[in-house]
mmCIF file of C-alpha atoms in Angstrom:
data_model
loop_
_atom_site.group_PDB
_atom_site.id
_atom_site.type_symbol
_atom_site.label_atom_id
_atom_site.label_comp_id
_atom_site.label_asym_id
_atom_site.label_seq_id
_atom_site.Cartn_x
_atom_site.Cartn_y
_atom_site.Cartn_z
ATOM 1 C CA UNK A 13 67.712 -24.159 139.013
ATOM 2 C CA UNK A 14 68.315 -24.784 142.723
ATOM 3 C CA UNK A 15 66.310 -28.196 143.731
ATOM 4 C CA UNK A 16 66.290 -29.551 147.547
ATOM 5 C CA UNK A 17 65.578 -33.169 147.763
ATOM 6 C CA UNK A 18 64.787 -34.389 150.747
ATOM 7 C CA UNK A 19 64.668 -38.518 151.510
ATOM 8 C CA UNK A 20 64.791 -40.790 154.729
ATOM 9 C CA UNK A 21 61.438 -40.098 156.128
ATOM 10 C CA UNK A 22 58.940 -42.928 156.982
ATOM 11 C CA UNK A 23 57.349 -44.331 159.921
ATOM 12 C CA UNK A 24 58.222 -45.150 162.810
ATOM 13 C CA UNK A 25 57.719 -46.249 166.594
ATOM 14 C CA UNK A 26 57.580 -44.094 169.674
ATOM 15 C CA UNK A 27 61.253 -44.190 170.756
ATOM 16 C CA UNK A 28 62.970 -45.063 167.308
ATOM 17 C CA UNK A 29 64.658 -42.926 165.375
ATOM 18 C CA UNK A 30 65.148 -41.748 161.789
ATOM 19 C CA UNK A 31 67.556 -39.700 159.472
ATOM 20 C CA UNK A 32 66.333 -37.379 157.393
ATOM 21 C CA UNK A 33 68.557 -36.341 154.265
ATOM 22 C CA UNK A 34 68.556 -33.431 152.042
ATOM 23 C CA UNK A 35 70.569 -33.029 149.196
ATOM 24 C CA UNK A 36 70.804 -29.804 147.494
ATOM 25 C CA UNK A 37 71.585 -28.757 144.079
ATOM 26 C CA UNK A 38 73.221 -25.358 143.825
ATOM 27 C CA UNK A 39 76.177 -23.584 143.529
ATOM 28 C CA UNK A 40 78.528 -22.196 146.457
ATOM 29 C CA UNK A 41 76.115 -24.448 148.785
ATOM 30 C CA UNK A 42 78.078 -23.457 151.929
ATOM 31 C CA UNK A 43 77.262 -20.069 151.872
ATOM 32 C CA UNK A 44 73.906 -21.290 152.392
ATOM 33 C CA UNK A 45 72.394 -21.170 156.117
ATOM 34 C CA UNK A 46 69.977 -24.186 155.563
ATOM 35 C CA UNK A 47 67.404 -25.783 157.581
ATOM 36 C CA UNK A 48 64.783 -28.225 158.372
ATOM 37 C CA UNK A 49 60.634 -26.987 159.163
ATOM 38 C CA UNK A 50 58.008 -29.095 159.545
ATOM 39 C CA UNK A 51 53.778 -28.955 159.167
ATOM 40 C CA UNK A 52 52.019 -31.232 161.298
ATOM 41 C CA UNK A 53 48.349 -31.310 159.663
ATOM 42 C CA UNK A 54 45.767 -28.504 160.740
ATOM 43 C CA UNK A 55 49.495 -26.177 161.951
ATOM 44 C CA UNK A 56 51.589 -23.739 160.879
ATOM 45 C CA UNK A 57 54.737 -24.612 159.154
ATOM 46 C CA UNK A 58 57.325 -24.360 162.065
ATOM 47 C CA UNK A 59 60.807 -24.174 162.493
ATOM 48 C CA UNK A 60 63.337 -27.172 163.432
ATOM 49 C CA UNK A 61 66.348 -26.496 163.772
ATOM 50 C CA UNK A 62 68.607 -24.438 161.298
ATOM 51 C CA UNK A 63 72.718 -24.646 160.559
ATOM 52 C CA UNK A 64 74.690 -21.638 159.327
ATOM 53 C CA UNK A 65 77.479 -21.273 156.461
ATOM 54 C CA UNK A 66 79.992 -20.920 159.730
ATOM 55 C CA UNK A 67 78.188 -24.348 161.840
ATOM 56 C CA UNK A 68 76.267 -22.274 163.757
ATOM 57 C CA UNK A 69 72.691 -24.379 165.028
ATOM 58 C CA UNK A 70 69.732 -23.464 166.390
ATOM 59 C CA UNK A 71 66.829 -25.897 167.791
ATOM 60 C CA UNK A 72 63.272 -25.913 168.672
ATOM 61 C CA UNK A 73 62.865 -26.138 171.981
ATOM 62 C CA UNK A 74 60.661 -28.992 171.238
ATOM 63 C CA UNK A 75 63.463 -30.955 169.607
ATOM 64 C CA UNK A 76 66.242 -29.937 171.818
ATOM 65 C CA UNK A 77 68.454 -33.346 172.988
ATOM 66 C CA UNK A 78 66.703 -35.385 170.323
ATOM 67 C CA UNK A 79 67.623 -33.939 167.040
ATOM 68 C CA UNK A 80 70.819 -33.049 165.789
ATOM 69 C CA UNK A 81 71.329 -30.761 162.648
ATOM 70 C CA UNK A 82 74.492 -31.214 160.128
ATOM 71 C CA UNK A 83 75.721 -30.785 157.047
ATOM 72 C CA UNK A 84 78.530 -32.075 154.607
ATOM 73 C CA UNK A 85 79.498 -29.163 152.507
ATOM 74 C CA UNK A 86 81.790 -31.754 149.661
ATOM 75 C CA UNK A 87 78.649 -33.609 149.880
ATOM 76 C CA UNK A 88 75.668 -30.408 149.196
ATOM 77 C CA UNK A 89 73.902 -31.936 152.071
ATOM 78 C CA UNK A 90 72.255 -31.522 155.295
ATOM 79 C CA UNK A 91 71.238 -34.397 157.277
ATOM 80 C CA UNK A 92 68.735 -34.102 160.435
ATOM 81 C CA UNK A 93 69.519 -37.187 162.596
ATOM 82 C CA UNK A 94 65.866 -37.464 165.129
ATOM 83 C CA UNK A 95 65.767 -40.092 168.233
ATOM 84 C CA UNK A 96 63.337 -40.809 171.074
ATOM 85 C CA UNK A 97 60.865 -39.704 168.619
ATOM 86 C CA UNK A 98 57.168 -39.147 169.815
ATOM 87 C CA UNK A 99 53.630 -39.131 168.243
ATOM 88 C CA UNK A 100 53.832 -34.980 167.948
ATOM 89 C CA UNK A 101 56.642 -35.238 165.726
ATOM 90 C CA UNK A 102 54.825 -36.674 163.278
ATOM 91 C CA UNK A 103 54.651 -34.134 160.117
ATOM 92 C CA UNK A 104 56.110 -33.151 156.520
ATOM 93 C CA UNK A 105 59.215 -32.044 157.310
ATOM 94 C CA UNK A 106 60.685 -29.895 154.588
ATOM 95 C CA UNK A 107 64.339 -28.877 153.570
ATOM 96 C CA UNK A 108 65.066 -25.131 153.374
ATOM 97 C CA UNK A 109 68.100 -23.226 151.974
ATOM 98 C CA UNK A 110 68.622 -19.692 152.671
ATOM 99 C CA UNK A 111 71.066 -17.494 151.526
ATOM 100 C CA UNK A 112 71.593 -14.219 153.397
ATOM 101 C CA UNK A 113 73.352 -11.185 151.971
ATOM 102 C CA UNK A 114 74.151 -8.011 154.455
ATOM 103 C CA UNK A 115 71.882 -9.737 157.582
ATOM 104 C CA UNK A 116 68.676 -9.644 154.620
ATOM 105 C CA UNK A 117 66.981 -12.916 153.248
ATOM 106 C CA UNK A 118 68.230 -12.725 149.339
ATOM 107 C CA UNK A 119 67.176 -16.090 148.712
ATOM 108 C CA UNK A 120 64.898 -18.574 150.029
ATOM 109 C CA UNK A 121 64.461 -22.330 148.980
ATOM 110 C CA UNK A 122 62.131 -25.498 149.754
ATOM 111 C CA UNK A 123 62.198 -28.823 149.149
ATOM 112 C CA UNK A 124 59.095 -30.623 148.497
ATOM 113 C CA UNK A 125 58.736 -32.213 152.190
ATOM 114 C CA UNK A 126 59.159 -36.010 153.494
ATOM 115 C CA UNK A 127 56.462 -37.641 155.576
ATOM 116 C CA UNK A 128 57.689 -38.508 158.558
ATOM 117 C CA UNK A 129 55.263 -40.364 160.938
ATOM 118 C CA UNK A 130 55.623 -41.818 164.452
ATOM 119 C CA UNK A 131 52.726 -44.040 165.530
ATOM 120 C CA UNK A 132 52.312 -47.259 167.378
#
């Protein structure tokens, strides 16, 4: 049973900044490309940024210079480290593991989201 648990969210001001954690339970975890999404209310689940098996990361262009992606493979987790945070990045922001097998999604994981919320 592969569970993503995601923790560190919480609100903030404009301008602070947050780390959002997501430990995963599975086997062979860095084979996984894995990822952070987030749903503002009323939108479309979207994507954050994403880190392959190999390192490999890929941002919104919304996030670009303020949110860094990582992951500690001896530790099955991926971190998402957010600054200079603004009002629109308020939103569940969910954990996602994905496993890819010949360039084809084989299998596809969520956590269950952390509220993150950046108000004055």
């Amino acid at each position: 049973q592969v569970q993503l648990v995601e923790s560190g969210g919480g609100l903030v001001q404009p301008g602070e900044s947050l780390r959002l954690s997501c430990a995963a339970s599975m086997y062979i975890f860095n084979t996984y490309t894995m990822g952070w999404y987030r749903q503002a209310p009323g939108k479309q689940r979207e994507l954050v940024a994403t880190i392959t098996s190999g390192g490999n990361t890929n941002y919104a262009d919304s996030v670009k210079g303020r949110i860094t992606i990582s992951r500690d493979n001896a530790k099955n987790t991926v971190y998402l480290q957010m600054s200079s945070l603004k009002p629109e990045d308020t939103a569940v922001y969910y954990c996602n593991a994905a496993f890819y097998q010949s360039g084809i999604l084989y299998r596809n994981y969520w956590g269950q989201g952390t509220q993150v919320t950046v108000a004055s």
